[in-house]
mmCIF file of N, CA and C in Angstrom:
data_model
loop_
_atom_site.group_PDB
_atom_site.id
_atom_site.type_symbol
_atom_site.label_atom_id
_atom_site.label_comp_id
_atom_site.label_asym_id
_atom_site.label_seq_id
_atom_site.Cartn_x
_atom_site.Cartn_y
_atom_site.Cartn_z
ATOM 1 N N MET A 641 131.356 57.956 -35.962
ATOM 2 C CA MET A 641 132.265 57.790 -34.964
ATOM 3 C C MET A 641 133.408 57.839 -35.197
ATOM 4 N N PRO A 642 134.149 58.939 -34.963
ATOM 5 C CA PRO A 642 135.833 58.978 -35.453
ATOM 6 C C PRO A 642 136.611 58.364 -35.196
ATOM 7 N N LEU A 643 137.736 57.366 -35.309
ATOM 8 C CA LEU A 643 138.947 56.773 -34.991
ATOM 9 C C LEU A 643 139.547 57.747 -34.535
ATOM 10 N N GLU A 644 139.705 57.943 -33.063
ATOM 11 C CA GLU A 644 141.727 57.903 -32.617
ATOM 12 C C GLU A 644 143.034 58.014 -32.857
ATOM 13 N N SER A 645 143.128 56.123 -32.060
ATOM 14 C CA SER A 645 144.184 55.404 -31.979
ATOM 15 C C SER A 645 143.952 54.622 -32.304
ATOM 16 N N ALA A 646 144.866 53.272 -32.668
ATOM 17 C CA ALA A 646 144.848 52.138 -32.244
ATOM 18 C C ALA A 646 146.571 51.614 -31.282
ATOM 19 N N ILE A 647 146.391 50.566 -30.354
ATOM 20 C CA ILE A 647 147.273 50.519 -29.623
ATOM 21 C C ILE A 647 147.504 48.726 -30.307
ATOM 22 N N PRO A 648 148.991 48.442 -30.324
ATOM 23 C CA PRO A 648 149.662 46.953 -31.202
ATOM 24 C C PRO A 648 149.879 46.649 -29.879
ATOM 25 N N ILE A 649 149.437 45.196 -29.956
ATOM 26 C CA ILE A 649 149.357 44.198 -28.567
ATOM 27 C C ILE A 649 149.924 42.818 -28.838
ATOM 28 N N LEU A 650 151.858 43.831 -28.524
ATOM 29 C CA LEU A 650 152.873 42.168 -28.790
ATOM 30 C C LEU A 650 152.966 41.252 -27.516
ATOM 31 N N ALA A 651 153.809 39.655 -28.313
ATOM 32 C CA ALA A 651 153.390 38.928 -26.765
ATOM 33 C C ALA A 651 155.192 39.082 -27.218
ATOM 34 N N TYR A 652 155.849 39.136 -25.784
ATOM 35 C CA TYR A 652 156.412 39.101 -25.703
ATOM 36 C C TYR A 652 156.654 38.048 -24.340
ATOM 37 N N LEU A 653 158.568 37.823 -24.259
ATOM 38 C CA LEU A 653 158.943 35.874 -23.393
ATOM 39 C C LEU A 653 159.510 35.885 -22.205
ATOM 40 N N GLU A 654 160.636 37.530 -21.663
ATOM 41 C CA GLU A 654 160.692 37.051 -21.214
ATOM 42 C C GLU A 654 160.536 38.697 -20.099
ATOM 43 N N HIS A 655 159.464 38.226 -19.211
ATOM 44 C CA HIS A 655 159.443 40.352 -18.155
ATOM 45 C C HIS A 655 160.599 41.048 -18.480
ATOM 46 N N ALA A 656 160.779 40.281 -17.137
ATOM 47 C CA ALA A 656 162.323 42.265 -16.747
ATOM 48 C C ALA A 656 163.770 42.738 -18.453
ATOM 49 N N GLN A 657 163.328 41.455 -19.084
ATOM 50 C CA GLN A 657 164.074 41.924 -20.068
ATOM 51 C C GLN A 657 163.256 43.068 -20.964
ATOM 52 N N THR A 658 162.431 42.826 -20.826
ATOM 53 C CA THR A 658 161.207 43.186 -22.049
ATOM 54 C C THR A 658 160.988 44.572 -21.793
ATOM 55 N N VAL A 659 160.726 44.772 -19.987
ATOM 56 C CA VAL A 659 161.049 46.659 -19.731
ATOM 57 C C VAL A 659 162.036 46.984 -19.664
ATOM 58 N N THR A 660 163.015 46.158 -19.469
ATOM 59 C CA THR A 660 164.594 47.102 -20.238
ATOM 60 C C THR A 660 164.914 46.983 -21.250
ATOM 61 N N PHE A 661 165.009 46.523 -22.060
ATOM 62 C CA PHE A 661 164.956 46.643 -23.560
ATOM 63 C C PHE A 661 163.654 47.793 -23.688
ATOM 64 N N TYR A 662 162.133 48.321 -23.562
ATOM 65 C CA TYR A 662 161.391 49.245 -24.137
ATOM 66 C C TYR A 662 161.848 50.274 -23.443
ATOM 67 N N LYS A 663 162.270 50.475 -22.649
ATOM 68 C CA LYS A 663 162.609 51.925 -21.300
ATOM 69 C C LYS A 663 163.713 52.262 -21.779
ATOM 70 N N ASP A 664 165.120 51.540 -21.810
ATOM 71 C CA ASP A 664 166.387 51.854 -22.099
ATOM 72 C C ASP A 664 167.332 51.779 -23.815
ATOM 73 N N VAL A 665 166.117 50.755 -24.370
ATOM 74 C CA VAL A 665 166.956 50.734 -25.763
ATOM 75 C C VAL A 665 165.601 51.320 -26.618
ATOM 76 N N LEU A 666 165.067 51.364 -26.193
ATOM 77 C CA LEU A 666 163.726 52.011 -26.955
ATOM 78 C C LEU A 666 162.858 53.778 -26.678
ATOM 79 N N GLY A 667 163.187 54.177 -25.438
ATOM 80 C CA GLY A 667 163.170 55.185 -24.795
ATOM 81 C C GLY A 667 161.926 55.451 -25.040
ATOM 82 N N PHE A 668 161.016 54.430 -24.181
ATOM 83 C CA PHE A 668 159.352 53.630 -23.546
ATOM 84 C C PHE A 668 159.274 54.730 -22.323
ATOM 85 N N GLU A 669 158.259 54.702 -21.802
ATOM 86 C CA GLU A 669 158.035 54.825 -20.292
ATOM 87 C C GLU A 669 156.799 53.082 -20.244
ATOM 88 N N CYS A 670 157.073 52.412 -19.528
ATOM 89 C CA CYS A 670 156.352 51.586 -18.898
ATOM 90 C C CYS A 670 155.607 51.828 -17.715
ATOM 91 N N ASN A 671 154.439 52.452 -17.970
ATOM 92 C CA ASN A 671 153.744 52.757 -17.835
ATOM 93 C C ASN A 671 152.788 52.677 -16.439
ATOM 94 N N ALA A 672 152.578 50.826 -17.059
ATOM 95 C CA ALA A 672 151.746 49.477 -16.071
ATOM 96 C C ALA A 672 151.761 48.512 -16.904
ATOM 97 N N ASP A 673 152.050 47.582 -15.169
ATOM 98 C CA ASP A 673 152.591 46.234 -15.458
ATOM 99 C C ASP A 673 150.837 45.873 -14.513
ATOM 100 N N TRP A 674 150.589 45.256 -15.234
ATOM 101 C CA TRP A 674 149.001 44.258 -14.466
ATOM 102 C C TRP A 674 148.979 43.604 -13.970
ATOM 103 N N ASP A 675 149.322 42.107 -13.676
ATOM 104 C CA ASP A 675 149.908 40.910 -13.582
ATOM 105 C C ASP A 675 150.549 39.684 -15.525
ATOM 106 N N GLY A 676 151.139 40.659 -15.690
ATOM 107 C CA GLY A 676 152.112 40.418 -16.933
ATOM 108 C C GLY A 676 151.812 41.189 -18.389
ATOM 109 N N TYR A 677 150.540 41.563 -18.167
ATOM 110 C CA TYR A 677 150.110 42.790 -19.724
ATOM 111 C C TYR A 677 151.544 44.577 -19.257
ATOM 112 N N ILE A 678 152.285 44.820 -19.879
ATOM 113 C CA ILE A 678 153.230 45.334 -20.215
ATOM 114 C C ILE A 678 152.613 46.609 -20.449
ATOM 115 N N MET A 679 152.166 48.255 -20.041
ATOM 116 C CA MET A 679 151.162 48.689 -20.854
ATOM 117 C C MET A 679 152.822 49.693 -21.271
ATOM 118 N N CYS A 680 153.553 50.450 -22.345
ATOM 119 C CA CYS A 680 154.840 51.099 -22.280
ATOM 120 C C CYS A 680 154.287 52.161 -23.472
ATOM 121 N N SER A 681 155.293 54.069 -23.125
ATOM 122 C CA SER A 681 153.673 54.282 -23.883
ATOM 123 C C SER A 681 155.413 55.020 -24.259
ATOM 124 N N ARG A 682 155.746 55.581 -25.208
ATOM 125 C CA ARG A 682 156.803 57.791 -25.679
ATOM 126 C C ARG A 682 156.647 58.215 -26.822
ATOM 127 N N GLU A 683 156.401 59.797 -26.223
ATOM 128 C CA GLU A 683 155.335 61.019 -26.462
ATOM 129 C C GLU A 683 153.952 60.507 -27.109
ATOM 130 N N GLN A 684 153.542 59.909 -28.078
ATOM 131 C CA GLN A 684 151.722 60.102 -28.407
ATOM 132 C C GLN A 684 151.835 58.141 -29.084
ATOM 133 N N ILE A 685 152.650 56.953 -28.427
ATOM 134 C CA ILE A 685 152.826 56.611 -29.245
ATOM 135 C C ILE A 685 151.966 55.002 -27.914
ATOM 136 N N GLU A 686 151.354 53.452 -27.601
ATOM 137 C CA GLU A 686 151.583 53.019 -26.996
ATOM 138 C C GLU A 686 151.612 51.954 -27.685
ATOM 139 N N ILE A 687 152.641 50.716 -26.748
ATOM 140 C CA ILE A 687 152.517 49.619 -27.691
ATOM 141 C C ILE A 687 152.520 48.431 -26.085
ATOM 142 N N HIS A 688 151.606 47.446 -26.186
ATOM 143 C CA HIS A 688 150.718 47.244 -24.471
ATOM 144 C C HIS A 688 151.793 45.727 -25.043
ATOM 145 N N LEU A 689 151.976 44.849 -23.547
ATOM 146 C CA LEU A 689 152.317 43.440 -24.339
ATOM 147 C C LEU A 689 151.564 42.222 -23.255
ATOM 148 N N TRP A 690 151.980 41.015 -23.974
ATOM 149 C CA TRP A 690 151.508 40.632 -22.834
ATOM 150 C C TRP A 690 152.328 38.739 -23.135
ATOM 151 N N LYS A 691 152.312 38.802 -22.317
ATOM 152 C CA LYS A 691 153.416 37.757 -21.810
ATOM 153 C C LYS A 691 153.066 36.453 -22.304
ATOM 154 N N CYS A 692 153.854 35.400 -23.104
ATOM 155 C CA CYS A 692 153.734 33.524 -24.142
ATOM 156 C C CYS A 692 154.681 32.441 -23.926
ATOM 157 N N ASP A 693 154.183 31.919 -23.945
ATOM 158 C CA ASP A 693 155.492 31.094 -23.637
ATOM 159 C C ASP A 693 156.061 30.307 -24.817
ATOM 160 N N SER A 694 155.516 30.952 -25.968
ATOM 161 C CA SER A 694 155.875 29.663 -27.074
ATOM 162 C C SER A 694 156.693 31.001 -28.536
ATOM 163 N N GLU A 695 158.686 30.265 -28.351
ATOM 164 C CA GLU A 695 159.046 31.626 -29.150
ATOM 165 C C GLU A 695 158.938 32.648 -30.775
ATOM 166 N N GLU A 696 157.589 30.829 -31.232
ATOM 167 C CA GLU A 696 157.468 31.875 -32.263
ATOM 168 C C GLU A 696 156.707 32.558 -32.618
ATOM 169 N N ILE A 697 155.672 32.500 -31.891
ATOM 170 C CA ILE A 697 154.742 33.759 -32.141
ATOM 171 C C ILE A 697 155.825 35.041 -31.342
ATOM 172 N N PRO A 698 156.119 35.585 -31.443
ATOM 173 C CA PRO A 698 156.672 37.308 -31.055
ATOM 174 C C PRO A 698 158.127 37.326 -32.284
ATOM 175 N N LYS A 699 157.784 35.978 -33.194
ATOM 176 C CA LYS A 699 158.496 35.818 -34.462
ATOM 177 C C LYS A 699 157.398 36.639 -35.493
ATOM 178 N N HIS A 700 156.513 35.744 -35.669
ATOM 179 C CA HIS A 700 155.251 36.117 -36.713
ATOM 180 C C HIS A 700 154.088 37.389 -36.637
ATOM 181 N N THR A 701 154.788 37.703 -35.988
ATOM 182 C CA THR A 701 154.668 39.624 -35.126
ATOM 183 C C THR A 701 154.787 40.494 -34.924
ATOM 184 N N GLY A 702 153.827 42.011 -34.762
ATOM 185 C CA GLY A 702 154.577 43.137 -34.567
ATOM 186 C C GLY A 702 153.865 44.235 -35.195
ATOM 187 N N CYS A 703 154.147 45.656 -35.163
ATOM 188 C CA CYS A 703 153.748 46.980 -36.078
ATOM 189 C C CYS A 703 154.528 47.751 -36.552
ATOM 190 N N TYR A 704 153.791 48.782 -37.253
ATOM 191 C CA TYR A 704 153.593 49.732 -37.579
ATOM 192 C C TYR A 704 153.715 51.124 -36.812
ATOM 193 N N VAL A 705 154.455 51.488 -36.584
ATOM 194 C CA VAL A 705 154.341 53.512 -36.337
ATOM 195 C C VAL A 705 154.874 54.317 -37.185
ATOM 196 N N ARG A 706 154.116 54.792 -37.245
ATOM 197 C CA ARG A 706 153.988 56.002 -38.167
ATOM 198 C C ARG A 706 155.061 57.018 -37.344
ATOM 199 N N VAL A 707 156.462 58.512 -37.682
ATOM 200 C CA VAL A 707 157.072 58.980 -37.337
ATOM 201 C C VAL A 707 156.669 60.515 -37.617
ATOM 202 N N SER A 708 157.049 61.549 -37.225
ATOM 203 C CA SER A 708 157.063 63.149 -37.821
ATOM 204 C C SER A 708 158.766 63.544 -38.148
ATOM 205 N N ASP A 709 159.886 62.782 -37.490
ATOM 206 C CA ASP A 709 161.262 62.532 -37.828
ATOM 207 C C ASP A 709 162.362 61.192 -38.094
ATOM 208 N N ILE A 710 162.039 61.042 -39.121
ATOM 209 C CA ILE A 710 161.961 59.654 -38.931
ATOM 210 C C ILE A 710 163.965 59.925 -38.566
ATOM 211 N N LYS A 711 164.686 60.391 -39.631
ATOM 212 C CA LYS A 711 165.755 60.105 -39.473
ATOM 213 C C LYS A 711 166.592 60.215 -38.526
ATOM 214 N N ASN A 712 166.312 61.285 -37.565
ATOM 215 C CA ASN A 712 166.398 62.009 -35.790
ATOM 216 C C ASN A 712 166.573 60.262 -34.894
ATOM 217 N N LEU A 713 165.223 59.867 -35.387
ATOM 218 C CA LEU A 713 164.783 58.108 -34.219
ATOM 219 C C LEU A 713 165.798 57.503 -34.798
ATOM 220 N N TYR A 714 166.147 56.894 -35.907
ATOM 221 C CA TYR A 714 167.292 56.734 -36.604
ATOM 222 C C TYR A 714 167.855 56.891 -35.874
ATOM 223 N N ASN A 715 168.285 57.432 -35.905
ATOM 224 C CA ASN A 715 170.033 57.931 -35.462
ATOM 225 C C ASN A 715 170.346 57.795 -34.195
ATOM 226 N N GLU A 716 169.301 57.848 -33.444
ATOM 227 C CA GLU A 716 168.726 57.253 -32.086
ATOM 228 C C GLU A 716 169.100 55.699 -31.616
ATOM 229 N N TYR A 717 168.079 55.168 -32.937
ATOM 230 C CA TYR A 717 167.895 53.725 -32.664
ATOM 231 C C TYR A 717 169.854 53.163 -33.168
ATOM 232 N N GLU A 718 169.857 53.949 -34.252
ATOM 233 C CA GLU A 718 171.283 53.193 -34.717
ATOM 234 C C GLU A 718 172.367 53.212 -33.759
ATOM 235 N N LYS A 719 172.694 54.075 -33.112
ATOM 236 C CA LYS A 719 173.473 53.651 -32.322
ATOM 237 C C LYS A 719 173.710 52.795 -31.468
ATOM 238 N N LYS A 720 172.248 52.625 -30.831
ATOM 239 C CA LYS A 720 172.464 51.547 -30.029
ATOM 240 C C LYS A 720 172.017 50.014 -30.837
ATOM 241 N N GLY A 721 172.207 50.265 -32.101
ATOM 242 C CA GLY A 721 172.858 48.763 -33.002
ATOM 243 C C GLY A 721 171.566 48.154 -32.776
ATOM 244 N N ILE A 722 170.446 48.933 -32.658
ATOM 245 C CA ILE A 722 169.297 47.840 -32.669
ATOM 246 C C ILE A 722 168.784 47.980 -34.163
ATOM 247 N N ILE A 723 169.616 48.382 -35.489
ATOM 248 C CA ILE A 723 169.235 48.315 -36.708
ATOM 249 C C ILE A 723 168.609 46.640 -36.975
ATOM 250 N N HIS A 724 167.399 45.994 -37.712
ATOM 251 C CA HIS A 724 167.764 45.026 -38.291
ATOM 252 C C HIS A 724 168.739 44.515 -39.526
ATOM 253 N N PRO A 725 168.867 43.658 -39.524
ATOM 254 C CA PRO A 725 170.166 43.564 -40.920
ATOM 255 C C PRO A 725 169.637 44.849 -41.974
ATOM 256 N N ASN A 726 168.645 43.369 -42.202
ATOM 257 C CA ASN A 726 167.110 43.804 -43.186
ATOM 258 C C ASN A 726 166.316 45.009 -43.567
ATOM 259 N N GLY A 727 166.626 46.300 -42.654
ATOM 260 C CA GLY A 727 165.715 47.704 -42.153
ATOM 261 C C GLY A 727 166.116 48.555 -42.846
ATOM 262 N N LYS A 728 167.310 49.132 -42.761
ATOM 263 C CA LYS A 728 168.180 50.200 -42.899
ATOM 264 C C LYS A 728 166.595 50.960 -42.917
ATOM 265 N N LEU A 729 167.455 52.320 -43.006
ATOM 266 C CA LEU A 729 166.522 53.501 -43.683
ATOM 267 C C LEU A 729 166.573 53.782 -44.973
ATOM 268 N N GLU A 730 165.126 53.424 -45.839
ATOM 269 C CA GLU A 730 165.394 53.850 -47.001
ATOM 270 C C GLU A 730 163.905 54.078 -47.449
ATOM 271 N N VAL A 731 164.009 54.898 -48.684
ATOM 272 C CA VAL A 731 162.265 54.505 -49.732
ATOM 273 C C VAL A 731 162.257 53.674 -49.588
ATOM 274 N N LYS A 732 160.578 53.757 -49.474
ATOM 275 C CA LYS A 732 159.361 52.354 -49.776
ATOM 276 C C LYS A 732 159.180 52.666 -51.187
ATOM 277 N N PRO A 733 158.990 51.613 -51.877
ATOM 278 C CA PRO A 733 157.553 52.460 -53.200
ATOM 279 C C PRO A 733 156.175 52.379 -52.843
ATOM 280 N N TRP A 734 155.611 52.363 -51.900
ATOM 281 C CA TRP A 734 154.466 52.809 -51.299
ATOM 282 C C TRP A 734 154.575 54.308 -50.556
ATOM 283 N N GLY A 735 155.421 55.558 -50.630
ATOM 284 C CA GLY A 735 155.436 56.436 -49.986
ATOM 285 C C GLY A 735 155.913 56.852 -49.070
ATOM 286 N N MET A 736 156.440 55.791 -48.227
ATOM 287 C CA MET A 736 157.128 56.006 -47.217
ATOM 288 C C MET A 736 158.430 56.324 -47.122
ATOM 289 N N VAL A 737 158.996 56.669 -45.444
ATOM 290 C CA VAL A 737 160.375 56.601 -45.508
ATOM 291 C C VAL A 737 160.605 55.439 -44.005
ATOM 292 N N GLN A 738 161.599 54.939 -44.135
ATOM 293 C CA GLN A 738 161.254 53.568 -43.113
ATOM 294 C C GLN A 738 162.283 52.546 -42.651
ATOM 295 N N PHE A 739 162.413 51.642 -41.281
ATOM 296 C CA PHE A 739 163.539 51.519 -40.697
ATOM 297 C C PHE A 739 162.527 50.760 -40.569
ATOM 298 N N SER A 740 163.361 49.366 -39.717
ATOM 299 C CA SER A 740 163.033 47.843 -38.861
ATOM 300 C C SER A 740 164.068 47.395 -37.699
ATOM 301 N N ILE A 741 162.564 47.633 -36.632
ATOM 302 C CA ILE A 741 163.964 47.388 -36.011
ATOM 303 C C ILE A 741 163.443 45.900 -35.067
ATOM 304 N N LEU A 742 164.092 44.580 -34.164
ATOM 305 C CA LEU A 742 163.884 43.074 -33.433
ATOM 306 C C LEU A 742 163.425 44.150 -32.425
ATOM 307 N N ASP A 743 162.537 42.971 -31.854
ATOM 308 C CA ASP A 743 162.357 43.863 -30.169
ATOM 309 C C ASP A 743 163.578 42.866 -29.282
ATOM 310 N N ASN A 744 163.238 42.506 -28.136
ATOM 311 C CA ASN A 744 164.377 41.893 -27.511
ATOM 312 C C ASN A 744 163.502 39.593 -27.624
ATOM 313 N N SER A 745 162.267 40.083 -28.147
ATOM 314 C CA SER A 745 161.653 39.264 -28.133
ATOM 315 C C SER A 745 161.657 37.769 -28.988
ATOM 316 N N GLY A 746 161.973 39.240 -30.326
ATOM 317 C CA GLY A 746 161.660 39.115 -31.799
ATOM 318 C C GLY A 746 160.879 39.404 -32.995
ATOM 319 N N ASN A 747 160.043 40.518 -32.184
ATOM 320 C CA ASN A 747 159.190 41.107 -32.393
ATOM 321 C C ASN A 747 159.654 42.229 -33.837
ATOM 322 N N ILE A 748 159.060 42.438 -34.762
ATOM 323 C CA ILE A 748 159.244 43.384 -35.786
ATOM 324 C C ILE A 748 158.914 45.269 -35.728
ATOM 325 N N ILE A 749 159.597 45.860 -35.224
ATOM 326 C CA ILE A 749 158.531 47.232 -35.327
ATOM 327 C C ILE A 749 159.128 47.355 -36.213
ATOM 328 N N ASN A 750 158.062 48.652 -37.480
ATOM 329 C CA ASN A 750 159.053 49.359 -38.302
ATOM 330 C C ASN A 750 158.214 49.954 -37.803
ATOM 331 N N PHE A 751 159.181 52.051 -38.343
ATOM 332 C CA PHE A 751 159.076 52.936 -38.286
ATOM 333 C C PHE A 751 159.123 53.983 -39.581
ATOM 334 N N GLY A 752 157.917 54.817 -39.744
ATOM 335 C CA GLY A 752 157.442 55.103 -41.016
ATOM 336 C C GLY A 752 157.572 56.812 -41.465
ATOM 337 N N GLU A 753 157.771 57.531 -41.388
ATOM 338 C CA GLU A 753 157.579 59.029 -42.500
ATOM 339 C C GLU A 753 157.085 59.212 -43.738
ATOM 340 N N ARG A 754 155.939 59.483 -43.896
ATOM 341 C CA ARG A 754 154.640 59.383 -45.818
ATOM 342 C C ARG A 754 155.844 60.654 -45.805
ATOM 343 N N LEU A 755 156.589 60.362 -46.943
ATOM 344 C CA LEU A 755 157.227 61.141 -48.219
ATOM 345 C C LEU A 755 155.927 62.455 -48.617
ATOM 346 N N ILE A 756 156.671 63.641 -48.678
ATOM 347 C CA ILE A 756 155.938 64.383 -48.572
ATOM 348 C C ILE A 756 155.803 64.763 -50.286
ATOM 349 N N ASN A 757 154.520 64.896 -50.955
ATOM 350 C CA ASN A 757 154.592 64.949 -52.503
ATOM 351 C C ASN A 757 153.701 66.090 -53.032
#
């Protein structure tokens, strides 16, 4: 059976701030909100979020999103001032160009594009 996609499920702390961050800052649509479970998407990428009460959980979770036009996405997010100070756009030894952000709850989201060999 071929695999089609994976959807990360991240913890969040405050509902309204999280919906606003994902919509207005990251450019996602929040398509569904079921009993505090938020489902967001942008193009082919989905991120789901569940409500938690511990500030420590989001600090230890995150996801990696592969993209096809990393420079444009980086410029979009850099203008919004959300690039992690230690996550500037750079070439990584594992063959990816990537950058990182933290969402409003503290989850790290890494965005990467495979280098062409």
